[in-house]
């Protein structure tokens, strides 16, 4: 039977409010172009039926035209494996016209066009009006790569081709101009897939009235992955495949091979590159050292060492200044505002609590500045490549590297990044161990405890001892994640295997504007996200620490004053006000609660005040510092001890007279915070990603038990 030669539908007329989808391979610069087009006019939602984030924004185009821009997840082809990639196919093929984009802008790395054009030609054959953006034109110029854009446009079927450098906005105006005009691609598909399975494809096209043969072919290939195809339709398509002997895998290979053959023909006439050996020599020479099986790891650990040294060495002066300012401000409030509840709340609750977070901004800024530099330069991808080899030793999926590395910043986006893992069991294990990686919220806890017990001395005049301990805490979290993953692999059996496929971006000099923006954004997020929780917790804690049941506080204070009246003990009389403050706190609601849980935490060396901090920091780990600041500020005379760390260092156990934060207690607390699942937001995102409470509960229980037992062992070891 002969089937008619296909012509693709024509472009729709220009709409005043058009929908434009950005599509492209990972690391093609798609998100940068999305930011250029939309600026701050963005929002994040969810695609219907799945937990994949949907980033959309609005942009104004020439001629008073506006457009909704959709940033689709990165993918290498229209054959999806992960949840993110399935979304791309679902959006581009949706049968309802108002849910399908009017235009698809395919972002391609100009330096790797052959691979990028595979996705472009597939989208082109879905009959969506397409625009091809050749991004990273600056790198192409340096490499001597040149593209005849006009000829490439004609060869691909009158497709608008825009050359861009998204890093500095070059080509943005031209892209906007193109998007404001009517886009009409050629009538013939780039690759006619009908000969691959003519009867089967024609049958599906006829049965479901789809737009063209390639779309019908994709229904046959991906029916089980498309959300808009119901179970009855899936069953019908399966029967159609069986009845016509449709071999999906074999045909996918044939289609891909034929597309690459045609793409190579197109590029033969339209692109010129310098000698291949010389083209890659610079990156290859650097990679031979940075990804070397021995030197690669040594260099990586040297960079980590530098980061943690800098966190302590460079941040100490601004942190001391911030700490001093907040302490002075609390004292000023006490001295100058009318005595009363509000003054007490401000001076002893809110200001010390917020100060306990703001003080760590310098360290957070330094950490994210280094992370941004590593990402901007292209080195972070080499780290992922290096760590992939380590991951495989413990049986983890190579794709788990990205979430684990991301976990150093925050576990929440890291857990969401596991959507790129196609094996459910590998993804689940990665979700379960990612919170063991030391996130930035742990940094304030680590630094304040290390500063309390580790001297700020230098080895050989340059190596800061506190920096070494801090680096050890991050390595401890990493080793715990690998060990836990190895154990879970033994318990959760799987026959599925998948591999890490990623592109090594070219080395580039970092753009300081981007680094500065990242540092500002991360610091703001840290202060405001943590600040909201701290503000609420500080008020609640101040109330609980200032009031008690019945007249317990008044009686305890009266008893001490009566005792002082008949006493000749000068030492007791000199410390009377401190004794009264301590007694008031012990008899408050917070004190009663702390005393109630003290038997559980006493084996770890913790007192009731630390117990309160452990409970409150289940909201977020960094609340520990704010809680300590509030508890050690209630009833304090701010003239005696000016800083939070100073007040914590001078705290004594009333029974033994020992320092509360001695090395055994501080190291035990460090290990507890390294392993404990103390972040409500992380629990919520695990619930969201696993679609139930089973795994968040298991995760919380195993991490809490690990934290308790490890902290107990450390306390016993150092006591």
XYZ file of C-alpha atoms in Angstrom:
719
model
C 0.000 0.000 0.000
C 1.283 3.477 -0.856
C 0.921 6.272 1.661
C 0.822 9.959 0.693
C 3.998 11.974 1.114
C 3.603 14.034 4.227
C 3.684 17.783 4.568
C 3.790 19.289 8.015
C 1.044 21.669 9.162
C 1.698 25.358 8.643
C 2.527 27.712 11.469
C -0.443 29.255 13.254
C -1.078 32.940 12.789
C 0.655 35.287 15.198
C -0.964 35.387 18.637
C -0.669 38.433 20.831
C 0.144 36.235 23.814
C 2.131 33.276 22.581
C 3.546 30.336 24.468
C 7.241 29.609 23.878
C 9.065 26.517 25.165
C 12.840 26.511 25.684
C 14.295 23.072 24.987
C 17.864 21.826 24.839
C 20.543 19.411 25.970
C 21.795 19.716 29.574
C 24.510 22.407 29.917
C 23.496 24.102 26.659
C 22.803 27.414 28.455
C 19.013 27.069 28.362
C 18.385 28.355 31.883
C 20.654 31.368 31.284
C 18.588 32.333 28.229
C 15.405 31.800 30.252
C 16.743 34.274 32.849
C 17.705 36.739 30.108
C 14.241 36.611 28.584
C 12.201 36.751 31.774
C 14.428 38.602 34.270
C 12.801 38.500 37.704
C 9.357 37.899 36.221
C 9.412 34.153 36.946
C 7.425 31.634 38.934
C 7.847 27.962 39.785
C 4.940 25.528 39.802
C 4.348 21.873 39.063
C 3.465 20.049 35.878
C 0.065 18.379 36.324
C 0.295 14.833 37.679
C 4.041 14.849 38.381
C 6.389 16.429 40.925
C 8.645 18.042 38.329
C 9.080 21.794 38.754
C 7.623 23.963 36.000
C 9.541 27.219 35.548
C 7.642 29.848 33.635
C 8.046 33.559 33.084
C 6.805 36.387 30.907
C 8.673 38.500 28.419
C 7.819 41.436 26.210
C 8.625 41.118 22.518
C 8.903 43.855 19.871
C 5.560 45.075 18.527
C 3.774 45.028 21.894
C 3.654 41.240 21.838
C 3.997 39.356 25.105
C 4.918 35.733 25.548
C 4.922 33.089 28.246
C 8.312 31.368 28.388
C 8.446 27.763 29.648
C 11.838 26.398 30.687
C 11.615 22.664 29.982
C 14.049 20.208 31.658
C 17.221 19.392 29.731
C 17.172 16.281 27.564
C 19.321 14.737 24.840
C 16.471 13.327 22.744
C 12.733 12.638 22.712
C 13.347 9.165 24.147
C 12.880 9.891 27.856
C 14.317 7.837 30.710
C 13.812 10.060 33.761
C 10.731 11.870 35.102
C 12.170 15.224 33.964
C 12.691 14.034 30.389
C 9.180 12.558 30.194
C 7.768 16.012 30.888
C 9.449 17.385 27.750
C 7.761 14.834 25.510
C 4.440 15.248 27.280
C 4.410 19.043 26.806
C 5.553 18.993 23.177
C 3.055 16.309 22.111
C 0.036 17.269 24.188
C -3.142 16.746 22.125
C -4.843 19.873 23.496
C -3.574 22.820 21.459
C -3.700 25.319 24.308
C -1.369 23.074 26.336
C 1.160 22.719 23.528
C 3.669 25.556 22.948
C 3.225 27.802 19.909
C 6.986 27.899 19.340
C 9.868 25.679 20.430
C 13.221 27.426 20.864
C 15.919 24.773 20.790
C 19.148 25.888 22.477
C 22.199 24.178 20.982
C 25.839 24.345 21.971
C 27.503 25.752 18.858
C 30.628 23.753 19.658
C 28.825 20.424 19.632
C 26.169 20.846 16.983
C 26.015 17.264 15.750
C 24.730 15.890 19.045
C 22.494 18.922 19.754
C 20.798 18.733 16.362
C 19.434 15.252 17.102
C 16.926 16.747 19.566
C 16.281 19.714 17.285
C 15.360 17.589 14.252
C 13.024 15.433 16.365
C 11.192 18.524 17.640
C 11.180 19.970 14.137
C 9.395 16.817 12.874
C 6.666 17.179 15.503
C 5.537 20.154 13.372
C 6.017 22.693 16.146
C 7.338 25.979 14.683
C 10.982 25.853 15.747
C 13.821 28.324 16.240
C 17.429 27.155 16.549
C 19.700 29.132 18.886
C 23.439 28.577 18.452
C 24.681 29.369 21.951
C 28.247 29.770 23.268
C 29.306 31.676 20.163
C 32.205 33.222 22.107
C 33.815 29.833 22.760
C 33.212 28.817 19.153
C 35.047 31.944 17.979
C 38.004 31.142 20.210
C 38.104 27.587 18.890
C 37.891 28.789 15.302
C 34.491 27.125 14.760
C 32.388 28.959 12.181
C 28.836 28.216 11.066
C 27.123 29.457 7.909
C 23.842 30.319 9.642
C 21.920 31.155 6.470
C 22.882 27.919 4.749
C 22.178 25.943 7.942
C 18.742 27.587 8.107
C 17.930 26.508 4.543
C 19.295 22.986 5.051
C 17.129 22.491 8.143
C 14.013 23.772 6.361
C 13.814 27.574 6.641
C 14.342 27.413 10.363
C 15.321 30.755 11.937
C 18.875 30.415 13.287
C 20.061 32.864 15.938
C 23.663 33.044 17.098
C 23.975 33.891 20.831
C 26.343 34.252 23.722
C 23.983 33.920 26.681
C 26.678 34.856 29.190
C 26.704 38.496 28.042
C 23.324 38.706 26.290
C 24.785 38.889 22.774
C 22.044 37.979 20.259
C 19.143 38.465 22.704
C 17.557 41.324 20.732
C 17.659 39.297 17.527
C 16.064 36.318 19.275
C 13.233 38.515 20.596
C 12.705 39.976 17.126
C 12.490 36.486 15.594
C 10.036 35.349 18.269
C 7.775 38.328 17.564
C 7.383 37.313 13.926
C 5.488 34.545 12.205
C 7.580 31.384 12.042
C 7.064 29.071 9.103
C 9.300 26.024 8.813
C 9.501 23.917 5.686
C 6.681 21.601 4.757
C 8.746 18.412 4.494
C 9.932 16.612 7.648
C 13.669 16.428 8.237
C 13.444 12.648 8.390
C 10.538 10.673 7.000
C 9.939 7.884 9.531
C 7.034 6.325 7.665
C 9.225 3.751 5.839
C 10.344 2.375 9.224
C 6.905 0.849 9.916
C 4.421 2.190 7.335
C 1.266 0.236 8.179
C 1.642 0.492 11.930
C 2.378 4.238 11.929
C -0.466 4.977 9.504
C -2.855 2.917 11.627
C -2.071 4.931 14.788
C -2.289 8.219 12.889
C -5.715 7.227 11.614
C -6.960 5.812 14.957
C -6.087 8.835 17.065
C -6.086 11.628 14.487
C -2.610 12.814 15.437
C -0.952 15.613 13.485
C 1.648 13.749 11.441
C 3.499 10.478 10.945
C 6.352 11.307 13.343
C 3.920 12.065 16.133
C 2.144 8.768 15.454
C 5.551 7.046 15.522
C 6.279 8.630 18.932
C 2.877 7.417 20.217
C 4.019 3.910 19.302
C 7.438 4.398 20.926
C 6.375 6.155 24.123
C 2.701 5.395 24.819
C 3.448 4.115 28.344
C 5.419 7.285 29.203
C 2.912 9.896 28.041
C 0.578 11.135 30.765
C -2.208 12.142 28.364
C -2.581 8.587 27.016
C -4.936 6.595 29.249
C -4.646 2.887 30.070
C -7.239 1.856 27.479
C -5.347 3.686 24.738
C -2.065 2.211 25.926
C -3.561 -1.273 25.639
C -4.845 -0.533 22.131
C -1.444 0.754 21.034
C 0.246 -2.295 22.505
C -2.080 -4.544 20.465
C -1.323 -2.483 17.361
C 2.413 -2.854 17.937
C 2.048 -6.609 18.404
C -0.165 -7.089 15.391
C 2.247 -5.235 13.053
C 5.443 -6.552 14.672
C 6.593 -3.069 15.697
C 10.090 -3.517 17.237
C 10.503 -0.337 19.272
C 14.176 -0.651 20.236
C 15.382 -1.670 16.801
C 13.435 1.136 15.143
C 14.717 3.668 17.663
C 18.287 2.706 16.734
C 17.466 2.913 13.026
C 15.832 6.322 13.404
C 18.715 7.729 15.474
C 21.332 6.371 13.076
C 19.537 7.809 10.054
C 19.103 11.192 11.733
C 22.800 11.390 12.557
C 23.648 10.466 8.969
C 21.518 13.326 7.668
C 22.799 15.747 10.314
C 26.380 14.967 9.307
C 25.482 15.731 5.690
C 24.037 19.088 6.716
C 27.024 20.001 8.874
C 29.483 18.994 6.184
C 28.383 22.024 4.158
C 27.574 24.490 6.926
C 30.243 24.243 9.615
C 33.991 24.564 9.483
C 36.274 23.640 12.330
C 40.027 23.882 12.736
C 42.223 20.837 12.997
C 40.496 18.509 15.499
C 43.714 17.708 17.364
C 44.475 21.375 17.947
C 40.837 22.225 18.744
C 40.667 20.094 21.850
C 44.276 20.315 22.910
C 43.823 23.041 25.581
C 40.921 21.336 27.399
C 42.511 17.940 27.007
C 45.784 19.115 28.459
C 44.020 20.510 31.544
C 41.776 17.465 31.887
C 44.724 15.106 31.752
C 45.809 16.628 35.079
C 42.495 17.534 36.747
C 40.859 14.151 36.060
C 44.000 12.077 36.601
C 43.352 8.984 38.737
C 45.836 10.208 41.374
C 46.533 13.910 40.811
C 42.845 14.601 40.109
C 41.845 13.563 43.644
C 44.840 15.323 45.215
C 43.947 18.579 43.460
C 40.295 18.227 44.464
C 41.184 17.704 48.118
C 43.640 20.608 47.938
C 40.818 22.847 46.681
C 38.513 21.605 49.465
C 41.293 22.302 51.948
C 41.664 25.860 50.631
C 37.896 26.453 50.877
C 37.648 25.373 54.501
C 40.776 27.266 55.467
C 39.312 30.390 53.868
C 35.979 29.948 55.648
C 37.698 30.349 59.011
C 40.589 32.639 58.112
C 38.766 35.192 55.945
C 35.473 35.273 57.860
C 36.768 35.703 61.397
C 37.074 39.513 61.390
C 33.623 40.331 59.899
C 32.040 37.691 62.152
C 33.578 39.248 65.257
C 32.323 42.652 64.157
C 28.762 41.384 63.568
C 28.758 39.519 66.884
C 29.959 42.639 68.720
C 27.370 44.878 67.021
C 24.433 42.633 67.982
C 25.674 42.267 71.565
C 26.089 46.039 71.840
C 22.652 46.564 70.310
C 21.058 44.250 72.890
C 22.840 46.145 75.657
C 21.725 49.488 74.209
C 18.099 48.287 74.143
C 18.317 47.223 77.784
C 19.905 50.483 78.859
C 17.779 52.933 76.874
C 14.289 51.515 76.408
C 11.730 51.530 79.240
C 11.968 48.440 81.390
C 9.251 45.938 80.542
C 8.210 42.835 78.657
C 8.760 44.290 75.182
C 12.280 45.498 76.000
C 13.137 42.143 77.490
C 11.749 40.342 74.427
C 13.819 42.523 72.103
C 17.051 42.472 74.097
C 17.015 38.853 75.226
C 14.966 37.100 72.548
C 14.739 38.573 69.071
C 18.034 40.473 68.708
C 20.321 37.690 69.990
C 18.366 35.101 67.951
C 18.673 37.008 64.673
C 22.269 37.912 65.481
C 23.031 34.230 65.857
C 22.222 33.774 62.172
C 23.509 37.011 60.631
C 26.912 36.348 62.163
C 27.398 33.409 59.762
C 26.706 35.347 56.567
C 30.457 35.883 55.873
C 31.106 32.133 56.036
C 28.074 31.281 53.911
C 29.131 33.915 51.354
C 32.673 32.512 51.139
C 31.388 28.924 50.742
C 29.006 29.835 47.909
C 31.557 32.106 46.247
C 33.895 29.125 45.921
C 31.070 26.832 44.703
C 30.046 29.441 42.107
C 33.658 29.793 40.934
C 33.983 26.028 40.520
C 30.711 25.851 38.556
C 31.457 28.900 36.397
C 34.910 27.653 35.476
C 33.635 24.204 34.447
C 35.627 22.412 37.159
C 32.525 21.144 39.019
C 31.729 18.803 36.120
C 35.206 17.305 36.496
C 34.491 16.761 40.200
C 31.335 14.868 39.263
C 33.368 12.777 36.821
C 35.972 11.995 39.495
C 33.391 11.138 42.146
C 31.487 8.916 39.748
C 34.311 6.385 40.012
C 34.029 6.450 43.814
C 30.242 6.064 43.650
C 30.516 2.894 41.632
C 32.712 1.304 44.321
C 29.747 1.394 46.707
C 27.233 0.375 44.054
C 25.605 3.782 43.589
C 24.309 5.049 40.302
C 26.693 7.402 38.517
C 23.857 9.922 38.288
C 23.787 10.027 42.105
C 26.924 12.152 42.056
C 25.132 15.365 41.124
C 22.560 15.204 43.992
C 25.249 14.294 46.518
C 27.520 17.149 45.455
C 24.505 19.499 45.439
C 23.770 18.335 48.987
C 26.788 20.321 50.166
C 24.725 23.436 49.532
C 21.220 22.246 50.463
C 19.520 18.847 50.658
C 16.218 20.101 49.229
C 17.263 20.871 45.616
C 19.689 17.940 45.849
C 16.833 15.507 46.545
C 14.794 17.067 43.746
C 17.798 16.563 41.434
C 17.452 12.784 41.899
C 14.608 12.915 39.339
C 17.263 12.511 36.657
C 17.926 8.959 37.945
C 15.811 6.557 35.915
C 16.159 3.551 38.257
C 13.661 3.959 41.094
C 15.708 1.937 43.594
C 18.903 3.866 42.875
C 16.964 7.081 43.150
C 15.439 6.020 46.472
C 18.837 5.145 47.968
C 20.252 8.469 46.812
C 17.323 10.282 48.451
C 17.882 8.337 51.668
C 21.608 9.188 51.983
C 21.769 12.720 50.539
C 20.836 14.450 53.873
C 24.031 12.974 55.366
C 26.054 15.325 53.181
C 26.919 18.406 55.253
C 24.700 21.197 53.949
C 25.256 24.923 54.480
C 22.752 24.918 57.393
C 25.202 22.798 59.369
C 28.007 25.300 58.813
C 26.954 27.688 61.646
C 26.669 24.764 64.074
C 30.050 23.355 63.040
C 31.884 26.659 63.195
C 30.534 27.756 66.565
C 31.317 24.383 68.200
C 34.766 24.161 66.582
C 35.550 27.719 67.653
C 34.637 26.782 71.253
C 37.079 23.877 71.650
C 39.623 23.922 68.804
C 42.321 26.581 69.150
C 42.764 28.964 66.248
C 46.401 28.039 65.823
C 48.393 27.652 62.635
C 50.510 24.664 61.655
C 53.670 25.660 59.798
C 52.330 29.218 59.904
C 49.701 28.735 57.162
C 47.407 25.792 57.981
C 44.562 26.705 60.326
C 43.709 23.897 62.758
C 40.021 24.871 62.892
C 39.856 24.657 59.090
C 41.217 21.098 59.169
C 38.531 20.025 61.676
C 35.816 21.684 59.570
C 37.008 19.859 56.454
C 36.985 16.626 58.491
C 33.294 17.172 59.301
C 32.418 17.481 55.599
C 34.425 14.338 54.769
C 32.704 12.522 57.653
C 29.294 13.282 56.127
C 30.473 12.123 52.700
C 31.864 8.843 54.069
C 28.656 8.255 56.055
C 26.606 8.750 52.870
C 28.745 6.235 50.963
C 28.663 3.719 53.820
C 24.892 3.999 54.223
C 24.408 3.623 50.461
C 26.556 0.482 50.451
C 24.477 -1.064 53.265
C 21.196 -0.115 51.574
C 22.392 -1.661 48.328
C 22.775 -4.958 50.171
C 19.237 -4.680 51.536
C 17.439 -3.246 48.498
C 18.271 -5.605 45.645
C 18.065 -4.419 42.062
C 18.981 -5.770 38.655
C 18.681 -2.373 36.996
C 21.837 -0.638 35.874
C 22.268 2.864 34.565
C 25.211 5.076 33.792
C 26.266 8.680 34.120
C 26.150 10.494 30.806
C 27.260 14.085 30.975
C 29.044 16.618 28.866
C 32.264 18.193 30.032
C 31.798 21.928 29.468
C 34.738 23.939 28.193
C 36.902 25.667 30.773
C 35.927 29.317 31.049
C 37.058 32.294 33.032
C 34.323 32.889 35.666
C 32.045 35.871 35.215
C 32.351 37.842 38.434
C 28.858 39.270 38.011
C 27.387 35.765 38.069
C 29.515 34.816 41.078
C 28.402 37.955 42.910
C 24.744 37.319 42.037
C 24.992 33.739 43.324
C 26.613 34.834 46.579
C 24.003 37.568 47.109
C 21.089 35.264 46.302
C 22.322 32.407 48.516
C 23.143 34.725 51.422
C 19.729 36.385 51.165
C 18.008 33.011 51.030
C 19.959 31.815 54.067
C 19.176 34.905 56.128
C 15.508 35.263 55.187
C 14.562 31.577 55.101
C 16.387 30.825 58.337
C 15.454 34.233 59.720
C 11.714 33.519 59.513
C 12.121 30.341 61.557
C 14.562 31.950 63.964
C 12.242 34.896 64.525
C 9.338 32.610 65.425
C 11.448 30.244 67.523
C 13.131 33.159 69.334
C 9.777 34.583 70.446
C 8.445 31.205 71.564
C 11.691 30.406 73.368
C 11.799 33.775 75.094
C 8.246 33.227 76.386
C 9.050 29.678 77.526
C 12.323 30.810 79.133
C 10.799 33.881 80.852
C 7.634 32.394 82.329
C 6.998 29.248 84.347
C 4.149 27.293 85.902
C 2.498 28.904 88.924
C 4.852 31.016 91.033
C 7.841 28.669 90.785
C 10.102 31.385 89.386
C 9.118 33.930 92.044
C 9.589 31.413 94.858
C 13.025 30.353 93.588
C 14.147 33.982 93.331
C 12.766 34.836 96.782
C 14.536 31.844 98.303
C 17.895 32.973 96.905
C 17.419 36.559 98.096
C 16.484 35.381 101.608
C 19.558 33.184 101.579
C 21.688 36.173 100.584
C 20.344 38.371 103.410
C 21.855 36.213 106.105
C 24.977 35.186 104.241
C 28.575 36.383 104.646
C 29.797 34.375 101.643
C 31.284 37.115 99.448
C 31.595 34.836 96.403
C 27.906 33.915 96.656
C 26.883 37.527 97.068
C 28.968 38.607 94.067
C 27.317 36.013 91.828
C 23.826 36.449 93.274
C 22.307 38.019 90.148
C 23.755 35.251 87.948
C 22.411 32.634 90.373
C 18.974 34.266 90.229
C 19.030 34.336 86.411
C 19.988 30.665 86.297
C 17.308 29.784 88.840
C 14.648 31.696 86.886
C 15.608 29.829 83.708
C 15.597 26.441 85.456
C 12.086 27.045 86.794
C 10.684 28.365 83.531
C 8.648 26.257 81.080
C 11.767 25.813 78.922
C 13.795 24.750 81.939
C 11.138 22.265 83.081
C 10.976 20.759 79.580
C 14.759 20.629 79.308
C 14.984 18.874 82.650
C 12.308 16.416 81.520
C 14.321 15.266 78.494
C 17.712 15.516 80.217
C 17.860 11.785 81.220
C 17.748 10.831 77.534
C 20.619 13.122 76.488
C 22.739 12.993 79.647
C 24.684 9.900 78.411
C 25.856 12.106 75.526
C 27.179 14.737 77.958
C 24.414 17.269 77.212
C 22.582 19.364 79.786
C 18.994 20.559 79.640
C 19.888 23.781 77.787
C 21.518 21.805 74.972
C 18.480 19.532 75.017
C 16.217 22.511 74.287
C 18.472 23.499 71.374
C 18.311 19.945 70.001
C 14.511 20.023 70.062
C 14.145 23.483 68.499
C 16.683 22.711 65.772
C 14.434 19.969 64.420
C 12.795 22.913 62.614
C 16.141 23.687 60.945
C 19.679 22.864 62.042
C 20.913 26.438 62.187
C 18.262 27.192 64.846
C 20.681 25.540 67.307
C 22.861 28.645 67.283
C 19.895 31.015 67.597
C 18.527 28.965 70.491
C 21.869 29.008 72.280
C 22.062 32.759 71.751
C 18.565 33.252 73.199
C 19.015 30.888 76.168
C 22.332 32.432 77.147
C 20.903 35.935 76.808
C 17.814 35.601 79.013
C 18.562 37.402 82.255
C 22.163 38.148 81.224
C 24.024 41.361 81.859
C 25.388 42.247 78.439
C 28.214 44.282 79.937
C 29.851 41.184 81.439
C 30.324 39.081 78.307
C 29.968 40.673 74.934
C 29.707 37.779 72.456
C 27.619 34.605 72.096
C 30.678 32.367 71.859
C 32.129 34.072 74.917
C 28.975 33.444 76.952
C 28.839 29.803 75.804
C 32.521 29.317 76.627
C 32.050 30.665 80.176
C 29.014 28.449 80.890
C 29.708 26.059 83.793
C 27.936 22.980 85.050
C 26.528 23.983 88.497
C 27.067 20.460 89.884
C 30.607 19.697 88.669
C 31.954 23.173 88.001
C 33.279 21.943 84.638
C 32.896 23.852 81.402
C 29.641 22.782 79.705
C 31.180 22.958 76.222
C 34.326 20.956 76.889
C 35.914 18.984 73.997
C 34.035 15.725 74.677
C 30.640 17.497 74.573
C 31.478 19.688 71.580
C 32.782 16.805 69.455
C 29.803 14.670 70.469
C 27.479 17.505 69.354
C 29.394 17.894 66.087
C 28.889 14.229 65.241
C 25.232 14.361 66.310
C 24.552 17.273 63.957
C 26.528 15.606 61.145
C 24.164 12.622 61.123
C 20.830 13.789 62.572
C 17.847 14.437 60.291
C 17.030 17.894 61.671
C 15.302 19.714 58.872
C 11.527 19.759 58.463
C 11.831 21.052 54.893
C 13.956 18.041 53.916
C 11.418 15.662 55.453
C 8.667 17.420 53.504
C 10.522 17.169 50.185
C 11.299 13.464 50.768
C 7.590 12.935 51.404
C 6.827 14.769 48.169
C 9.372 12.838 46.092
C 8.528 9.377 47.491
C 4.787 10.082 47.546
C 4.203 8.841 51.100
C 5.322 8.938 54.744
C 6.993 5.504 54.804
C 10.439 6.589 53.569
C 10.625 9.954 55.429
C 9.835 8.111 58.671
C 12.439 5.380 57.993
C 14.996 8.034 57.045
C 14.352 10.116 60.189
C 14.541 7.067 62.459
C 17.768 5.619 60.994
C 19.554 8.982 60.901
C 18.495 9.845 64.477
C 19.676 6.452 65.744
C 22.956 6.827 63.841
C 23.420 10.309 65.304
C 22.659 9.220 68.895
C 24.885 6.127 68.899
C 27.769 7.929 67.159
C 27.539 10.914 69.526
C 27.522 8.534 72.515
C 30.668 6.766 71.268
C 32.462 10.069 70.627
C 31.566 11.409 74.098
C 32.840 8.237 75.759
C 36.008 8.322 73.662
C 36.926 11.919 74.561
C 35.797 11.825 78.202
